[in-house]
Amino acid sequence: MVRGIRAALAALMVAGLAAMAPAPADAAWYTGRNVTVDQAADDTVIALGRNVQLNSTVAGSAILISSTATVSGTVADSLIVVSGSTTLTGQVGGDVVLVAGNIDMQKGSVVSGDATLLGGEVTLNGTVAGDVAVKGGELTVAGTIMGDVDATSGKLTLQPGAHIMGDVTFSGGHALELPAGAHIEGKVQYKGDGMERHHHRDRDEDADTDGGNDTRGHHHSGWHIWMPWFGGIGMISFAVGMLLVGAVLYILFPGAVTNVAAGIAGDPGPAAVKGLMLLVLVPLFSLFCLITIIGIPVALVLGFAYVLALMVAMPLAGFALADMVTQRRGPPVSPGDRIRRYALVVLILAVLQLIPFVGGLVKFGLLMMGLGGLVSHLRRRGPVAAY
């Protein structure tokens, strides 16, 4: 399972290191509102858009960031998708990392490596040759998993025809039920109430009564899966979150993002001071408005705008930091070039999360600069090139 998480980190590195190359010869970039990849690729494919469809054969890895993503083609290496909704009907030769509100691995889909799935609703009807780690609201399995399963979800449902060859470790609000026609060859460990309870499915009970030890020798606890060598799921969540929000912002508002980034990069100190003042004063002013009846609507609108600003502040500051870090290369020459530079900075910031105190301090500074830069942009609003 660690290989699956490392595949996600490696995919982020590809996106980041591509910004350092003199030309994007090692990757095919696709950007736009609606992106369809129908042409075969000899190396890595990176697609950013509102709706992304990958229908072709990719000889390397594929990275998709979108609102909706559909993969019906073949990816020879790893696949990472960050989207609102992801549908997989094709084949992946390596590991898969899917982060989405809704994940649907349909019947006929094949993953030859491990699968890491983070979503609100996860449906697995295909085949996974390796281990599966799932974190989501609901997980439904109707396909075949040849390795172990480690699931943290509100509900785990096995449908008739589901076949899990390895062990199952499940943490959730409902105990796992095994319907007729579903098979688990390994052990089942349920942690829903904080107590570990072991069961055996489709095996000779006598073969597994050796003091509770796992005779298969390769069972991984949830801690090892979600807290591997690079410092935990928080690091990858930070990276994919920054990439997703930043990419969507730039696709929808390229001019505004460029303008805000330019303002922050030109004067980061004052931007951070403004951001700190806003961080403190806006909540205080909202509380003051709540005291008066006529001020309640103002407080609600202001509170909504405040939360929205907090969500986009760090990605906006990330674009500014990307401009400062790569300024020796000159200004970005295309949307793809700007996204690559931003991805490089996100990678650096993600690694900094491993350093105690430093990671939090850096994120706080980015938040302050982003807030200040956003407000300054809203006040001055001038035309600027989209790149």
Coordinates of C-alpha atoms in Angstrom, one line a residue:
M1 CA 0.0 0.0 0.0
V2 CA 2.9 2.3 0.6
R3 CA 3.7 2.0 -3.1
G4 CA 0.3 3.5 -3.9
I5 CA 0.9 6.5 -1.7
R6 CA 4.4 6.9 -3.1
A7 CA 2.9 6.8 -6.6
A8 CA 0.8 9.9 -5.7
L9 CA 3.9 11.7 -4.4
A10 CA 5.9 10.7 -7.5
A11 CA 3.1 12.0 -9.7
L12 CA 3.2 15.3 -7.9
M13 CA 6.9 15.4 -8.4
V14 CA 6.5 14.9 -12.1
A15 CA 4.2 17.9 -12.2
G16 CA 6.5 20.0 -10.1
L17 CA 9.8 19.0 -11.7
A18 CA 8.4 19.6 -15.2
A19 CA 8.5 23.3 -14.4
M20 CA 12.3 23.1 -14.2
A21 CA 12.7 21.6 -17.6
P22 CA 13.5 24.0 -20.5
A23 CA 10.6 22.5 -22.5
P24 CA 7.7 20.2 -21.7
A25 CA 9.1 17.4 -23.9
D26 CA 8.6 14.7 -21.2
A27 CA 4.9 15.3 -20.7
A28 CA 1.8 16.1 -22.8
W29 CA -0.2 19.0 -21.2
Y30 CA -3.9 19.5 -21.9
T31 CA -5.8 22.5 -20.4
G32 CA -9.2 24.0 -21.0
R33 CA -12.8 23.8 -19.8
N34 CA -13.6 20.6 -21.6
V35 CA -10.5 18.4 -22.3
T36 CA -10.7 15.2 -24.3
V37 CA -7.5 13.2 -24.7
D38 CA -8.0 10.9 -27.8
Q39 CA -4.4 10.9 -29.0
A40 CA -2.0 8.2 -27.8
A41 CA 0.9 9.5 -25.7
D42 CA 4.4 8.1 -25.4
D43 CA 5.0 9.5 -21.9
T44 CA 3.2 11.3 -19.1
V45 CA -0.2 13.0 -19.7
I46 CA -1.2 15.9 -17.5
A47 CA -4.8 17.3 -18.0
L48 CA -6.4 20.2 -16.2
G49 CA -10.0 21.3 -16.9
R50 CA -13.6 21.4 -15.8
N51 CA -14.4 18.1 -17.6
V52 CA -11.6 15.7 -18.5
Q53 CA -11.9 12.5 -20.6
L54 CA -9.0 10.2 -21.1
N55 CA -9.8 7.8 -24.0
S56 CA -6.4 7.0 -25.4
T57 CA -3.4 4.9 -24.5
V58 CA -0.8 6.5 -22.3
A59 CA 2.6 4.8 -22.3
G60 CA 3.6 6.6 -19.0
S61 CA 1.6 8.0 -16.1
A62 CA -1.5 10.2 -16.1
I63 CA -2.4 13.1 -13.8
L64 CA -5.9 14.5 -14.1
I65 CA -7.3 17.5 -12.2
S66 CA -10.9 18.5 -12.9
S67 CA -14.5 18.8 -11.7
T68 CA -15.4 15.5 -13.5
A69 CA -13.0 13.0 -14.9
T70 CA -13.5 9.8 -17.0
V71 CA -10.8 7.3 -17.7
S72 CA -11.8 4.8 -20.4
G73 CA -8.4 4.4 -22.0
T74 CA -5.2 2.5 -20.9
V75 CA -2.5 4.0 -18.7
A76 CA 0.6 1.9 -18.6
D77 CA 2.0 3.3 -15.4
S78 CA 0.4 5.2 -12.4
L79 CA -2.8 7.2 -12.5
I80 CA -3.7 10.1 -10.1
V81 CA -7.0 11.9 -10.3
V82 CA -8.2 14.8 -8.2
S83 CA -11.8 15.7 -9.1
G84 CA -15.4 16.1 -7.9
S85 CA -16.4 12.9 -9.6
T86 CA -14.2 10.2 -11.1
T87 CA -15.3 7.3 -13.3
L88 CA -12.8 4.5 -14.3
T89 CA -13.7 2.1 -17.0
G90 CA -10.2 1.5 -18.5
Q91 CA -7.0 -0.3 -17.4
V92 CA -4.1 1.0 -15.3
G93 CA -0.8 -0.9 -15.3
G94 CA 0.5 0.7 -12.1
D95 CA -0.9 2.2 -8.9
V96 CA -3.9 4.4 -8.7
V97 CA -4.7 7.3 -6.5
L98 CA -8.2 8.8 -6.8
V99 CA -9.4 11.7 -4.7
A100 CA -13.0 12.7 -5.5
G101 CA -16.4 13.3 -4.0
N102 CA -17.7 10.3 -6.0
I103 CA -15.5 7.4 -7.2
D104 CA -16.9 4.8 -9.6
M105 CA -14.6 2.0 -10.7
Q106 CA -16.9 0.2 -13.1
K107 CA -17.1 -3.4 -14.1
G108 CA -14.3 -4.2 -16.6
S109 CA -11.8 -1.7 -15.1
V110 CA -8.5 -3.2 -14.1
V111 CA -5.8 -1.8 -11.8
S112 CA -2.6 -3.9 -11.8
G113 CA -1.1 -2.2 -8.8
D114 CA -2.4 -0.8 -5.5
A115 CA -5.4 1.6 -5.2
T116 CA -5.7 4.5 -2.8
L117 CA -9.2 5.9 -2.9
L118 CA -10.4 9.0 -1.0
G119 CA -14.0 9.9 -1.6
G120 CA -17.5 10.5 -0.2
E121 CA -19.0 7.6 -2.1
V122 CA -16.7 4.8 -3.5
T123 CA -17.9 2.0 -5.7
L124 CA -15.5 -0.8 -6.7
N125 CA -16.9 -3.1 -9.4
G126 CA -13.6 -3.7 -11.3
T127 CA -10.5 -5.7 -10.5
V128 CA -7.5 -4.5 -8.3
A129 CA -4.5 -6.8 -8.3
G130 CA -2.8 -5.2 -5.3
D131 CA -3.9 -3.7 -2.0
V132 CA -6.7 -1.2 -1.6
A133 CA -6.9 1.6 1.0
V134 CA -10.1 3.6 1.2
K135 CA -11.2 6.6 3.2
G136 CA -14.7 7.8 2.5
G137 CA -18.3 8.0 3.5
E138 CA -19.6 4.8 1.9
L139 CA -17.7 2.0 0.2
T140 CA -19.4 -0.6 -2.0
V141 CA -17.4 -3.6 -3.3
A142 CA -18.8 -5.8 -6.1
G143 CA -15.6 -6.6 -7.9
T144 CA -12.3 -8.5 -7.1
I145 CA -9.5 -7.4 -4.9
M146 CA -6.5 -9.7 -4.9
G147 CA -4.7 -8.0 -2.0
D148 CA -5.6 -6.6 1.4
V149 CA -8.3 -4.0 2.1
D150 CA -7.9 -1.2 4.7
A151 CA -11.1 0.8 4.8
T152 CA -12.1 3.8 6.9
S153 CA -15.7 4.7 6.0
G154 CA -19.1 5.2 7.4
K155 CA -20.4 2.1 5.8
L156 CA -18.8 -0.9 3.9
T157 CA -21.1 -2.9 1.7
L158 CA -20.2 -6.2 0.0
Q159 CA -22.4 -7.2 -2.9
P160 CA -23.0 -10.7 -4.3
G161 CA -20.0 -11.5 -6.5
A162 CA -17.5 -9.5 -4.4
H163 CA -14.2 -11.4 -3.9
I164 CA -11.5 -10.2 -1.6
M165 CA -8.5 -12.6 -1.6
G166 CA -6.6 -10.8 1.2
D167 CA -7.4 -9.5 4.7
V168 CA -10.0 -6.8 5.5
T169 CA -9.4 -4.1 8.1
F170 CA -12.5 -2.0 8.5
S171 CA -13.2 1.1 10.7
G172 CA -16.7 2.5 10.5
G173 CA -20.0 3.0 12.0
H174 CA -21.6 -0.2 10.8
A175 CA -20.3 -3.7 11.1
L176 CA -19.4 -5.6 7.9
E177 CA -22.0 -8.1 6.7
L178 CA -21.1 -10.8 4.3
P179 CA -24.0 -11.6 1.9
A180 CA -24.4 -14.8 0.0
G181 CA -22.2 -14.9 -3.1
A182 CA -19.5 -12.6 -1.5
H183 CA -16.2 -14.1 -0.5
I184 CA -13.3 -13.0 1.8
E185 CA -10.4 -15.4 1.9
G186 CA -8.5 -13.6 4.6
K187 CA -9.3 -12.3 8.0
V188 CA -11.7 -9.6 8.9
Q189 CA -10.8 -7.1 11.5
Y190 CA -13.5 -4.6 12.6
K191 CA -12.6 -1.5 14.6
G192 CA -15.9 0.3 14.6
D193 CA -16.3 0.6 18.4
G194 CA -12.6 1.0 19.1
M195 CA -12.2 -2.7 19.9
E196 CA -10.5 -5.1 17.5
R197 CA -12.5 -8.1 16.6
H198 CA -11.1 -10.8 14.3
H199 CA -13.1 -13.1 12.1
H200 CA -12.1 -15.6 9.4
R201 CA -13.9 -16.0 6.1
D202 CA -13.7 -18.8 3.5
R203 CA -10.7 -20.5 5.3
D204 CA -10.2 -23.5 7.5
E205 CA -10.6 -22.1 11.0
D206 CA -7.9 -24.4 12.3
A207 CA -5.3 -22.9 10.0
D208 CA -5.7 -19.5 11.7
T209 CA -5.8 -20.3 15.4
D210 CA -2.2 -19.6 16.2
G211 CA -2.7 -17.0 18.8
G212 CA -4.2 -14.4 16.5
N213 CA -1.1 -14.0 14.4
D214 CA -1.4 -13.2 10.7
T215 CA 0.1 -16.2 9.0
R216 CA 0.1 -14.5 5.6
G217 CA 2.8 -12.2 6.9
H218 CA 2.0 -9.0 5.0
H219 CA -1.0 -7.5 6.7
H220 CA -0.6 -3.7 7.2
S221 CA -2.3 -1.7 9.9
G222 CA -4.2 1.5 9.2
W223 CA -1.3 3.5 10.8
H224 CA 1.2 2.1 8.3
I225 CA -1.0 2.7 5.3
W226 CA -2.1 6.2 6.2
M227 CA 1.1 7.4 7.9
P228 CA 3.9 6.1 5.7
W229 CA 7.5 7.2 5.3
F230 CA 6.8 10.7 3.9
G231 CA 5.0 11.9 7.0
G232 CA 1.4 11.1 6.7
I233 CA -1.8 11.7 4.7
G234 CA -1.7 15.4 5.7
M235 CA 1.1 16.0 3.4
I236 CA -0.5 14.6 0.3
S237 CA -3.9 16.1 1.2
F238 CA -2.2 19.5 1.4
A239 CA -0.5 19.0 -2.0
V240 CA -3.6 17.7 -3.9
G241 CA -5.8 20.3 -2.3
M242 CA -3.5 23.1 -3.3
L243 CA -3.2 21.7 -6.8
L244 CA -6.9 21.3 -7.3
V245 CA -8.0 24.7 -6.0
G246 CA -5.2 26.5 -7.7
A247 CA -5.8 24.8 -11.0
V248 CA -9.5 25.4 -10.9
L249 CA -9.0 29.1 -9.9
Y250 CA -6.6 29.6 -12.8
I251 CA -8.7 27.9 -15.4
L252 CA -11.8 30.0 -14.4
F253 CA -10.1 33.3 -13.6
P254 CA -6.7 33.5 -15.2
G255 CA -6.5 37.3 -15.3
A256 CA -7.5 37.7 -11.7
V257 CA -5.1 35.1 -10.5
T258 CA -2.3 36.7 -12.4
N259 CA -3.2 40.1 -11.1
V260 CA -3.3 39.0 -7.5
A261 CA 0.0 37.0 -7.8
A262 CA 1.7 40.0 -9.3
G263 CA 0.6 42.3 -6.5
I264 CA 1.8 39.8 -3.8
A265 CA 5.1 39.1 -5.6
G266 CA 5.7 42.9 -6.0
D267 CA 5.2 43.7 -2.3
P268 CA 4.8 40.6 -0.1
G269 CA 5.4 42.4 3.2
P270 CA 2.5 44.8 3.1
A271 CA 0.2 42.1 1.7
A272 CA 0.9 39.9 4.7
V273 CA 0.2 42.8 7.1
K274 CA -3.1 43.5 5.4
G275 CA -3.9 39.8 5.6
L276 CA -3.2 39.7 9.3
M277 CA -5.4 42.7 9.9
L278 CA -8.2 41.1 8.0
L279 CA -7.8 37.8 9.7
V280 CA -8.4 39.5 13.1
L281 CA -10.8 42.4 12.3
V282 CA -13.3 40.7 10.0
P283 CA -14.5 38.1 12.6
L284 CA -14.7 40.9 15.3
F285 CA -16.7 43.1 13.0
S286 CA -19.0 40.2 12.1
L287 CA -19.6 39.5 15.8
F288 CA -20.4 43.2 16.3
C289 CA -23.0 43.0 13.5
L290 CA -24.6 40.0 15.0
I291 CA -25.4 41.9 18.1
T292 CA -27.7 44.2 16.2
I293 CA -30.8 42.8 14.4
I294 CA -30.3 44.9 11.3
G295 CA -26.6 43.8 11.1
I296 CA -27.3 40.0 11.0
P297 CA -27.6 39.9 7.1
V298 CA -24.4 41.8 6.8
A299 CA -22.6 39.4 9.2
L300 CA -23.9 36.4 7.3
V301 CA -22.7 37.7 3.9
L302 CA -19.4 38.9 5.4
G303 CA -18.9 35.5 7.0
F304 CA -19.5 33.7 3.8
A305 CA -17.1 35.9 1.9
Y306 CA -14.5 35.5 4.7
V307 CA -14.6 31.7 4.5
L308 CA -14.4 31.8 0.7
A309 CA -11.4 34.1 0.9
L310 CA -9.6 31.8 3.3
M311 CA -10.1 28.9 0.9
V312 CA -8.5 30.7 -2.0
A313 CA -5.9 32.7 -0.2
M314 CA -3.1 30.1 0.0
P315 CA -3.3 29.0 -3.7
L316 CA -3.2 32.7 -4.7
A317 CA -0.1 33.2 -2.6
G318 CA 1.3 30.0 -4.1
F319 CA 1.1 31.5 -7.6
A320 CA 2.9 34.6 -6.3
L321 CA 5.6 32.4 -4.7
A322 CA 5.9 30.5 -8.0
D323 CA 6.5 33.8 -9.8
M324 CA 9.2 34.8 -7.3
V325 CA 10.9 31.4 -7.3
T326 CA 11.1 31.1 -11.1
Q327 CA 11.5 34.8 -12.0
R328 CA 15.0 34.1 -13.5
R329 CA 13.2 32.1 -16.3
G330 CA 11.2 35.2 -17.2
P331 CA 7.4 35.5 -17.2
P332 CA 5.3 32.4 -18.0
V333 CA 4.8 31.9 -21.7
S334 CA 1.6 29.8 -21.5
P335 CA -1.1 28.6 -19.1
G336 CA 0.6 25.3 -18.9
D337 CA 3.9 26.9 -18.0
R338 CA 2.3 28.8 -15.1
I339 CA 0.6 25.7 -13.8
R340 CA 3.9 23.8 -13.9
R341 CA 5.7 26.5 -12.0
Y342 CA 2.8 26.5 -9.4
A343 CA 3.1 22.7 -9.1
L344 CA 6.8 23.0 -8.4
V345 CA 6.1 25.4 -5.5
V346 CA 3.3 23.2 -4.2
L347 CA 5.7 20.3 -4.1
I348 CA 8.3 22.3 -2.1
L349 CA 5.6 23.5 0.3
A350 CA 4.4 19.9 0.8
V351 CA 7.8 18.8 1.7
L352 CA 8.1 21.6 4.2
Q353 CA 5.1 20.1 6.1
L354 CA 7.5 17.5 7.3
I355 CA 9.4 20.1 9.4
P356 CA 7.8 20.8 12.8
F357 CA 6.7 24.4 13.3
V358 CA 8.2 25.5 9.9
G359 CA 5.4 23.9 7.9
G360 CA 2.7 25.6 9.9
L361 CA 4.6 29.0 9.9
V362 CA 4.9 28.9 6.1
K363 CA 1.2 28.1 5.6
F364 CA 0.3 30.9 8.0
G365 CA 2.5 33.3 6.0
L366 CA 0.9 32.2 2.7
L367 CA -2.6 32.7 4.1
M368 CA -1.7 36.2 5.2
M369 CA -0.2 37.2 1.9
G370 CA -3.1 35.6 0.0
L371 CA -5.7 37.5 2.0
G372 CA -3.9 40.8 1.6
G373 CA -3.3 40.3 -2.1
L374 CA -6.9 39.4 -2.8
V375 CA -8.3 42.5 -1.0
S376 CA -5.7 44.7 -2.8
H377 CA -6.8 43.2 -6.1
L378 CA -10.5 43.8 -5.4
R379 CA -9.7 47.5 -4.6
R380 CA -7.6 48.3 -7.7
R381 CA -8.8 45.8 -10.4
G382 CA -6.7 46.5 -13.4
P383 CA -6.3 44.7 -16.7
V384 CA -3.5 42.2 -16.8
A385 CA -2.3 39.5 -19.3
A386 CA -3.8 36.1 -18.6
Y387 CA -0.4 34.4 -18.5

